[in-house]
Amino acid sequence: MDSAAQGPADFYRLGALRPGEQIDVTLLDRQTVVFSVLGVRSFLKTEFPTRLVYGKTRYPALRLITCGGTFDPGTGHYLSNTVVFATMRSLHARTPAKSVSQSVAERS
């Protein structure tokens, strides 16, 4: 969460993403999944399209969601959500770590 003491949170500039931009997600096994932004939308929390955002897709998809829009100081919350819609473009297998002996042998 953004705060005066901590500054902007991780997703502070999420709404600045544009279609075609790349999002890299590193998995626990060190593989990297590359997603391409399809679009960015803002929805009032009172009109949040749950099915559109969380529903099934015909393709591997990523949705990134954060608070946005007008800040209500009375409640301490933003009135909207910013949603990034992205589709998977590729999966890169992790590069196995080389042992010191393999690295030395390659130099010889």
mmCIF file of N, CA and C in Angstrom:
data_model
loop_
_atom_site.group_PDB
_atom_site.id
_atom_site.type_symbol
_atom_site.label_atom_id
_atom_site.label_comp_id
_atom_site.label_asym_id
_atom_site.label_seq_id
_atom_site.Cartn_x
_atom_site.Cartn_y
_atom_site.Cartn_z
ATOM 1 N N MET A 1 0.839 -1.171 0.000
ATOM 2 C CA MET A 1 0.000 0.000 0.000
ATOM 3 C C MET A 1 0.889 1.241 0.000
ATOM 4 N N ASP A 2 0.518 2.230 -0.798
ATOM 5 C CA ASP A 2 1.240 3.503 -0.805
ATOM 6 C C ASP A 2 1.095 4.166 0.561
ATOM 7 N N SER A 3 2.127 4.861 0.968
ATOM 8 C CA SER A 3 2.029 5.623 2.211
ATOM 9 C C SER A 3 3.032 6.757 2.187
ATOM 10 N N ALA A 4 2.777 7.769 3.008
ATOM 11 C CA ALA A 4 3.696 8.894 3.110
ATOM 12 C C ALA A 4 5.044 8.430 3.654
ATOM 13 N N ALA A 5 5.020 7.483 4.573
ATOM 14 C CA ALA A 5 6.257 6.999 5.189
ATOM 15 C C ALA A 5 7.038 6.058 4.264
ATOM 16 N N GLN A 6 6.330 5.190 3.549
ATOM 17 C CA GLN A 6 6.971 4.168 2.711
ATOM 18 C C GLN A 6 7.121 4.587 1.250
ATOM 19 N N GLY A 7 6.308 5.535 0.801
ATOM 20 C CA GLY A 7 6.333 5.927 -0.610
ATOM 21 C C GLY A 7 5.435 5.028 -1.442
ATOM 22 N N PRO A 8 5.601 5.072 -2.770
ATOM 23 C CA PRO A 8 4.745 4.280 -3.655
ATOM 24 C C PRO A 8 4.957 2.777 -3.467
ATOM 25 N N ALA A 9 3.875 2.016 -3.589
ATOM 26 C CA ALA A 9 3.937 0.557 -3.506
ATOM 27 C C ALA A 9 4.421 -0.015 -4.842
ATOM 28 N N ASP A 10 4.632 -1.328 -4.885
ATOM 29 C CA ASP A 10 5.188 -1.995 -6.068
ATOM 30 C C ASP A 10 4.381 -1.757 -7.338
ATOM 31 N N PHE A 11 3.054 -1.724 -7.240
ATOM 32 C CA PHE A 11 2.216 -1.591 -8.432
ATOM 33 C C PHE A 11 1.801 -0.147 -8.697
ATOM 34 N N TYR A 12 2.478 0.811 -8.109
ATOM 35 C CA TYR A 12 2.101 2.215 -8.222
ATOM 36 C C TYR A 12 1.939 2.662 -9.682
ATOM 37 N N ARG A 13 2.825 2.233 -10.573
ATOM 38 C CA ARG A 13 2.782 2.659 -11.975
ATOM 39 C C ARG A 13 2.169 1.603 -12.892
ATOM 40 N N LEU A 14 1.435 0.682 -12.342
ATOM 41 C CA LEU A 14 0.825 -0.382 -13.134
ATOM 42 C C LEU A 14 -0.034 0.177 -14.270
ATOM 43 N N GLY A 15 -0.774 1.227 -13.997
ATOM 44 C CA GLY A 15 -1.647 1.821 -15.005
ATOM 45 C C GLY A 15 -0.915 2.461 -16.165
ATOM 46 N N ALA A 16 0.402 2.641 -16.055
ATOM 47 C CA ALA A 16 1.197 3.240 -17.127
ATOM 48 C C ALA A 16 1.610 2.222 -18.188
ATOM 49 N N LEU A 17 1.379 0.924 -17.925
ATOM 50 C CA LEU A 17 1.701 -0.091 -18.931
ATOM 51 C C LEU A 17 0.853 0.126 -20.175
ATOM 52 N N ARG A 18 1.394 -0.213 -21.326
ATOM 53 C CA ARG A 18 0.703 -0.037 -22.606
ATOM 54 C C ARG A 18 0.652 -1.356 -23.360
ATOM 55 N N PRO A 19 -0.353 -1.528 -24.233
ATOM 56 C CA PRO A 19 -0.436 -2.758 -25.035
ATOM 57 C C PRO A 19 0.878 -3.038 -25.768
ATOM 58 N N GLY A 20 1.261 -4.313 -25.730
ATOM 59 C CA GLY A 20 2.486 -4.752 -26.373
ATOM 60 C C GLY A 20 3.687 -4.791 -25.443
ATOM 61 N N GLU A 21 3.608 -4.091 -24.309
ATOM 62 C CA GLU A 21 4.735 -4.137 -23.383
ATOM 63 C C GLU A 21 4.835 -5.525 -22.763
ATOM 64 N N GLN A 22 6.030 -5.869 -22.338
ATOM 65 C CA GLN A 22 6.332 -7.208 -21.841
ATOM 66 C C GLN A 22 6.373 -7.236 -20.320
ATOM 67 N N ILE A 23 5.834 -8.328 -19.755
ATOM 68 C CA ILE A 23 5.907 -8.593 -18.320
ATOM 69 C C ILE A 23 6.576 -9.944 -18.150
ATOM 70 N N ASP A 24 7.689 -9.982 -17.448
ATOM 71 C CA ASP A 24 8.402 -11.230 -17.193
ATOM 72 C C ASP A 24 8.073 -11.699 -15.787
ATOM 73 N N VAL A 25 7.690 -12.963 -15.671
ATOM 74 C CA VAL A 25 7.383 -13.557 -14.369
ATOM 75 C C VAL A 25 8.340 -14.722 -14.156
ATOM 76 N N THR A 26 9.136 -14.655 -13.094
ATOM 77 C CA THR A 26 10.067 -15.730 -12.786
ATOM 78 C C THR A 26 9.403 -16.680 -11.800
ATOM 79 N N LEU A 27 9.344 -17.947 -12.190
ATOM 80 C CA LEU A 27 8.721 -18.973 -11.361
ATOM 81 C C LEU A 27 9.716 -19.495 -10.320
ATOM 82 N N LEU A 28 9.212 -20.235 -9.360
ATOM 83 C CA LEU A 28 10.078 -20.778 -8.310
ATOM 84 C C LEU A 28 11.193 -21.656 -8.867
ATOM 85 N N ASP A 29 10.917 -22.341 -9.992
ATOM 86 C CA ASP A 29 11.941 -23.207 -10.579
ATOM 87 C C ASP A 29 12.878 -22.434 -11.512
ATOM 88 N N ARG A 30 12.807 -21.111 -11.470
ATOM 89 C CA ARG A 30 13.643 -20.171 -12.219
ATOM 90 C C ARG A 30 13.303 -20.111 -13.708
ATOM 91 N N GLN A 31 12.221 -20.733 -14.137
ATOM 92 C CA GLN A 31 11.760 -20.523 -15.500
ATOM 93 C C GLN A 31 11.146 -19.129 -15.574
ATOM 94 N N THR A 32 11.190 -18.531 -16.752
ATOM 95 C CA THR A 32 10.606 -17.215 -16.938
ATOM 96 C C THR A 32 9.455 -17.314 -17.928
ATOM 97 N N VAL A 33 8.292 -16.834 -17.507
ATOM 98 C CA VAL A 33 7.129 -16.772 -18.380
ATOM 99 C C VAL A 33 7.017 -15.328 -18.855
ATOM 100 N N VAL A 34 6.911 -15.156 -20.171
ATOM 101 C CA VAL A 34 6.826 -13.821 -20.743
ATOM 102 C C VAL A 34 5.386 -13.568 -21.175
ATOM 103 N N PHE A 35 4.814 -12.487 -20.664
ATOM 104 C CA PHE A 35 3.458 -12.079 -21.015
ATOM 105 C C PHE A 35 3.516 -10.769 -21.798
ATOM 106 N N SER A 36 2.536 -10.559 -22.655
ATOM 107 C CA SER A 36 2.411 -9.330 -23.410
ATOM 108 C C SER A 36 1.119 -8.635 -22.991
ATOM 109 N N VAL A 37 1.213 -7.348 -22.686
ATOM 110 C CA VAL A 37 0.046 -6.587 -22.248
ATOM 111 C C VAL A 37 -0.937 -6.428 -23.407
ATOM 112 N N LEU A 38 -2.179 -6.797 -23.143
ATOM 113 C CA LEU A 38 -3.252 -6.605 -24.118
ATOM 114 C C LEU A 38 -3.946 -5.266 -23.890
ATOM 115 N N GLY A 39 -4.090 -4.884 -22.633
ATOM 116 C CA GLY A 39 -4.759 -3.634 -22.309
ATOM 117 C C GLY A 39 -4.761 -3.362 -20.829
ATOM 118 N N VAL A 40 -5.085 -2.128 -20.484
ATOM 119 C CA VAL A 40 -5.168 -1.688 -19.094
ATOM 120 C C VAL A 40 -6.489 -0.953 -18.936
ATOM 121 N N ARG A 41 -7.240 -1.326 -17.913
ATOM 122 C CA ARG A 41 -8.551 -0.699 -17.689
ATOM 123 C C ARG A 41 -8.698 -0.310 -16.228
ATOM 124 N N SER A 42 -9.519 0.680 -15.992
ATOM 125 C CA SER A 42 -9.851 1.110 -14.638
ATOM 126 C C SER A 42 -11.337 0.880 -14.422
ATOM 127 N N PHE A 43 -11.684 0.293 -13.273
ATOM 128 C CA PHE A 43 -13.078 -0.021 -12.949
ATOM 129 C C PHE A 43 -13.393 0.498 -11.556
ATOM 130 N N LEU A 44 -14.525 1.170 -11.405
ATOM 131 C CA LEU A 44 -14.984 1.524 -10.070
ATOM 132 C C LEU A 44 -15.160 0.244 -9.270
ATOM 133 N N LYS A 45 -14.775 0.254 -8.010
ATOM 134 C CA LYS A 45 -14.913 -0.947 -7.191
ATOM 135 C C LYS A 45 -16.382 -1.373 -7.067
ATOM 136 N N THR A 46 -17.283 -0.402 -7.115
ATOM 137 C CA THR A 46 -18.715 -0.711 -7.013
ATOM 138 C C THR A 46 -19.256 -1.347 -8.286
ATOM 139 N N GLU A 47 -18.469 -1.301 -9.375
ATOM 140 C CA GLU A 47 -18.894 -1.869 -10.662
ATOM 141 C C GLU A 47 -17.855 -2.843 -11.210
ATOM 142 N N PHE A 48 -17.094 -3.470 -10.324
ATOM 143 C CA PHE A 48 -16.000 -4.353 -10.735
ATOM 144 C C PHE A 48 -16.531 -5.540 -11.532
ATOM 145 N N PRO A 49 -15.998 -5.787 -12.741
ATOM 146 C CA PRO A 49 -16.466 -6.881 -13.588
ATOM 147 C C PRO A 49 -15.791 -8.214 -13.249
ATOM 148 N N THR A 50 -16.253 -8.845 -12.203
ATOM 149 C CA THR A 50 -15.620 -10.062 -11.685
ATOM 150 C C THR A 50 -15.419 -11.124 -12.761
ATOM 151 N N ARG A 51 -16.422 -11.392 -13.559
ATOM 152 C CA ARG A 51 -16.323 -12.440 -14.581
ATOM 153 C C ARG A 51 -15.273 -12.095 -15.634
ATOM 154 N N LEU A 52 -15.232 -10.835 -16.058
ATOM 155 C CA LEU A 52 -14.243 -10.410 -17.053
ATOM 156 C C LEU A 52 -12.824 -10.570 -16.521
ATOM 157 N N VAL A 53 -12.619 -10.199 -15.285
ATOM 158 C CA VAL A 53 -11.274 -10.211 -14.712
ATOM 159 C C VAL A 53 -10.853 -11.611 -14.282
ATOM 160 N N TYR A 54 -11.741 -12.338 -13.610
ATOM 161 C CA TYR A 54 -11.381 -13.645 -13.051
ATOM 162 C C TYR A 54 -11.883 -14.839 -13.856
ATOM 163 N N GLY A 55 -12.662 -14.577 -14.902
ATOM 164 C CA GLY A 55 -13.242 -15.668 -15.674
ATOM 165 C C GLY A 55 -12.218 -16.432 -16.503
ATOM 166 N N LYS A 56 -12.668 -17.564 -17.023
ATOM 167 C CA LYS A 56 -11.815 -18.413 -17.858
ATOM 168 C C LYS A 56 -11.477 -17.697 -19.156
ATOM 169 N N THR A 57 -10.290 -18.022 -19.669
ATOM 170 C CA THR A 57 -9.868 -17.517 -20.973
ATOM 171 C C THR A 57 -9.530 -18.711 -21.856
ATOM 172 N N ARG A 58 -9.399 -18.462 -23.144
ATOM 173 C CA ARG A 58 -9.020 -19.527 -24.089
ATOM 174 C C ARG A 58 -7.517 -19.573 -24.301
ATOM 175 N N TYR A 59 -6.808 -18.819 -23.505
ATOM 176 C CA TYR A 59 -5.357 -18.714 -23.631
ATOM 177 C C TYR A 59 -4.754 -18.511 -22.241
ATOM 178 N N PRO A 60 -3.465 -18.839 -22.065
ATOM 179 C CA PRO A 60 -2.822 -18.560 -20.779
ATOM 180 C C PRO A 60 -2.817 -17.047 -20.543
ATOM 181 N N ALA A 61 -3.367 -16.628 -19.424
ATOM 182 C CA ALA A 61 -3.550 -15.199 -19.180
ATOM 183 C C ALA A 61 -2.997 -14.788 -17.827
ATOM 184 N N LEU A 62 -2.698 -13.511 -17.736
ATOM 185 C CA LEU A 62 -2.248 -12.906 -16.490
ATOM 186 C C LEU A 62 -3.090 -11.666 -16.255
ATOM 187 N N ARG A 63 -3.541 -11.496 -15.035
ATOM 188 C CA ARG A 63 -4.259 -10.283 -14.632
ATOM 189 C C ARG A 63 -3.517 -9.690 -13.445
ATOM 190 N N LEU A 64 -3.131 -8.451 -13.550
ATOM 191 C CA LEU A 64 -2.510 -7.730 -12.446
ATOM 192 C C LEU A 64 -3.502 -6.675 -11.998
ATOM 193 N N ILE A 65 -3.764 -6.617 -10.701
ATOM 194 C CA ILE A 65 -4.808 -5.735 -10.176
ATOM 195 C C ILE A 65 -4.248 -4.919 -9.027
ATOM 196 N N THR A 66 -4.559 -3.633 -9.038
ATOM 197 C CA THR A 66 -4.171 -2.763 -7.937
ATOM 198 C C THR A 66 -5.245 -1.707 -7.735
ATOM 199 N N CYS A 67 -5.131 -0.988 -6.667
ATOM 200 C CA CYS A 67 -6.059 0.113 -6.399
ATOM 201 C C CYS A 67 -5.703 1.292 -7.290
ATOM 202 N N GLY A 68 -6.687 2.118 -7.583
ATOM 203 C CA GLY A 68 -6.413 3.276 -8.419
ATOM 204 C C GLY A 68 -7.557 4.259 -8.382
ATOM 205 N N GLY A 69 -7.468 5.244 -9.255
ATOM 206 C CA GLY A 69 -8.514 6.249 -9.324
ATOM 207 C C GLY A 69 -8.426 7.233 -8.181
ATOM 208 N N THR A 70 -9.571 7.733 -7.789
ATOM 209 C CA THR A 70 -9.662 8.748 -6.743
ATOM 210 C C THR A 70 -9.456 8.126 -5.363
ATOM 211 N N PHE A 71 -8.661 8.800 -4.546
ATOM 212 C CA PHE A 71 -8.440 8.355 -3.170
ATOM 213 C C PHE A 71 -9.477 9.012 -2.274
ATOM 214 N N ASP A 72 -10.134 8.205 -1.444
ATOM 215 C CA ASP A 72 -11.137 8.712 -0.505
ATOM 216 C C ASP A 72 -10.478 8.810 0.871
ATOM 217 N N PRO A 73 -10.116 10.023 1.300
ATOM 218 C CA PRO A 73 -9.446 10.162 2.604
ATOM 219 C C PRO A 73 -10.333 9.750 3.769
ATOM 220 N N GLY A 74 -11.648 9.789 3.583
ATOM 221 C CA GLY A 74 -12.559 9.387 4.654
ATOM 222 C C GLY A 74 -12.470 7.908 4.977
ATOM 223 N N THR A 75 -12.308 7.081 3.934
ATOM 224 C CA THR A 75 -12.210 5.634 4.139
ATOM 225 C C THR A 75 -10.773 5.145 4.113
ATOM 226 N N GLY A 76 -9.882 5.978 3.535
ATOM 227 C CA GLY A 76 -8.490 5.558 3.394
ATOM 228 C C GLY A 76 -8.282 4.590 2.248
ATOM 229 N N HIS A 77 -9.220 4.554 1.294
ATOM 230 C CA HIS A 77 -9.143 3.619 0.168
ATOM 231 C C HIS A 77 -9.332 4.337 -1.163
ATOM 232 N N TYR A 78 -8.816 3.720 -2.221
ATOM 233 C CA TYR A 78 -9.082 4.206 -3.569
ATOM 234 C C TYR A 78 -10.455 3.706 -3.999
ATOM 235 N N LEU A 79 -11.112 4.443 -4.892
ATOM 236 C CA LEU A 79 -12.467 4.092 -5.322
ATOM 237 C C LEU A 79 -12.489 3.141 -6.515
ATOM 238 N N SER A 80 -11.354 2.949 -7.159
ATOM 239 C CA SER A 80 -11.301 2.112 -8.355
ATOM 240 C C SER A 80 -10.206 1.062 -8.256
ATOM 241 N N ASN A 81 -10.222 0.149 -9.213
ATOM 242 C CA ASN A 81 -9.146 -0.817 -9.404
ATOM 243 C C ASN A 81 -8.594 -0.642 -10.808
ATOM 244 N N THR A 82 -7.278 -0.723 -10.928
ATOM 245 C CA THR A 82 -6.615 -0.750 -12.227
ATOM 246 C C THR A 82 -6.297 -2.203 -12.519
ATOM 247 N N VAL A 83 -6.664 -2.660 -13.726
ATOM 248 C CA VAL A 83 -6.458 -4.054 -14.107
ATOM 249 C C VAL A 83 -5.650 -4.105 -15.397
ATOM 250 N N VAL A 84 -4.556 -4.878 -15.386
ATOM 251 C CA VAL A 84 -3.772 -5.126 -16.585
ATOM 252 C C VAL A 84 -4.158 -6.508 -17.094
ATOM 253 N N PHE A 85 -4.500 -6.587 -18.377
ATOM 254 C CA PHE A 85 -4.829 -7.841 -19.041
ATOM 255 C C PHE A 85 -3.635 -8.214 -19.916
ATOM 256 N N ALA A 86 -3.121 -9.440 -19.741
ATOM 257 C CA ALA A 86 -1.951 -9.859 -20.514
ATOM 258 C C ALA A 86 -2.102 -11.312 -20.947
ATOM 259 N N THR A 87 -1.421 -11.670 -22.032
ATOM 260 C CA THR A 87 -1.437 -13.033 -22.550
ATOM 261 C C THR A 87 -0.011 -13.571 -22.590
ATOM 262 N N MET A 88 0.117 -14.880 -22.391
ATOM 263 C CA MET A 88 1.433 -15.501 -22.387
ATOM 264 C C MET A 88 1.993 -15.550 -23.803
ATOM 265 N N ARG A 89 3.258 -15.175 -23.937
ATOM 266 C CA ARG A 89 3.947 -15.217 -25.232
ATOM 267 C C ARG A 89 4.957 -16.352 -25.294
ATOM 268 N N SER A 90 5.664 -16.609 -24.193
ATOM 269 C CA SER A 90 6.680 -17.658 -24.224
ATOM 270 C C SER A 90 7.057 -18.093 -22.817
ATOM 271 N N LEU A 91 7.712 -19.235 -22.765
ATOM 272 C CA LEU A 91 8.224 -19.796 -21.518
ATOM 273 C C LEU A 91 9.680 -20.148 -21.768
ATOM 274 N N HIS A 92 10.555 -19.608 -20.947
ATOM 275 C CA HIS A 92 11.983 -19.868 -21.092
ATOM 276 C C HIS A 92 12.430 -20.783 -19.974
ATOM 277 N N ALA A 93 12.957 -21.943 -20.363
ATOM 278 C CA ALA A 93 13.451 -22.888 -19.371
ATOM 279 C C ALA A 93 14.625 -22.273 -18.632
ATOM 280 N N ARG A 94 14.754 -22.653 -17.388
ATOM 281 C CA ARG A 94 15.860 -22.136 -16.595
ATOM 282 C C ARG A 94 17.171 -22.637 -17.172
ATOM 283 N N THR A 95 18.185 -21.841 -17.020
ATOM 284 C CA THR A 95 19.525 -22.235 -17.434
ATOM 285 C C THR A 95 20.165 -22.953 -16.267
ATOM 286 N N PRO A 96 20.545 -24.223 -16.486
ATOM 287 C CA PRO A 96 21.146 -24.935 -15.358
ATOM 288 C C PRO A 96 22.447 -24.262 -14.919
ATOM 289 N N ALA A 97 22.627 -24.202 -13.628
ATOM 290 C CA ALA A 97 23.846 -23.608 -13.083
ATOM 291 C C ALA A 97 25.027 -24.508 -13.409
ATOM 292 N N LYS A 98 26.119 -23.911 -13.849
ATOM 293 C CA LYS A 98 27.326 -24.683 -14.151
ATOM 294 C C LYS A 98 28.157 -24.805 -12.886
ATOM 295 N N SER A 99 28.780 -25.953 -12.753
ATOM 296 C CA SER A 99 29.691 -26.124 -11.628
ATOM 297 C C SER A 99 30.998 -25.414 -11.961
ATOM 298 N N VAL A 100 31.794 -25.169 -10.962
ATOM 299 C CA VAL A 100 33.089 -24.524 -11.176
ATOM 300 C C VAL A 100 33.945 -25.361 -12.106
ATOM 301 N N SER A 101 33.905 -26.687 -11.947
ATOM 302 C CA SER A 101 34.749 -27.553 -12.798
ATOM 303 C C SER A 101 34.289 -27.499 -14.252
ATOM 304 N N GLN A 102 32.983 -27.371 -14.517
ATOM 305 C CA GLN A 102 32.504 -27.253 -15.894
ATOM 306 C C GLN A 102 32.982 -25.952 -16.517
ATOM 307 N N SER A 103 32.922 -24.852 -15.764
ATOM 308 C CA SER A 103 33.340 -23.557 -16.262
ATOM 309 C C SER A 103 34.835 -23.554 -16.597
ATOM 310 N N VAL A 104 35.642 -24.168 -15.725
ATOM 311 C CA VAL A 104 37.076 -24.226 -15.944
ATOM 312 C C VAL A 104 37.381 -25.080 -17.169
ATOM 313 N N ALA A 105 36.677 -26.200 -17.301
ATOM 314 C CA ALA A 105 36.917 -27.108 -18.429
ATOM 315 C C ALA A 105 36.585 -26.419 -19.756
ATOM 316 N N GLU A 106 35.567 -25.577 -19.785
ATOM 317 C CA GLU A 106 35.196 -24.885 -21.007
ATOM 318 C C GLU A 106 36.240 -23.864 -21.441
ATOM 319 N N ARG A 107 36.970 -23.312 -20.489
ATOM 320 C CA ARG A 107 37.999 -22.321 -20.813
ATOM 321 C C ARG A 107 39.264 -22.982 -21.372
ATOM 322 N N SER A 108 39.461 -24.264 -21.094
ATOM 323 C CA SER A 108 40.694 -24.959 -21.512
ATOM 324 C C SER A 108 40.679 -25.313 -22.961
#
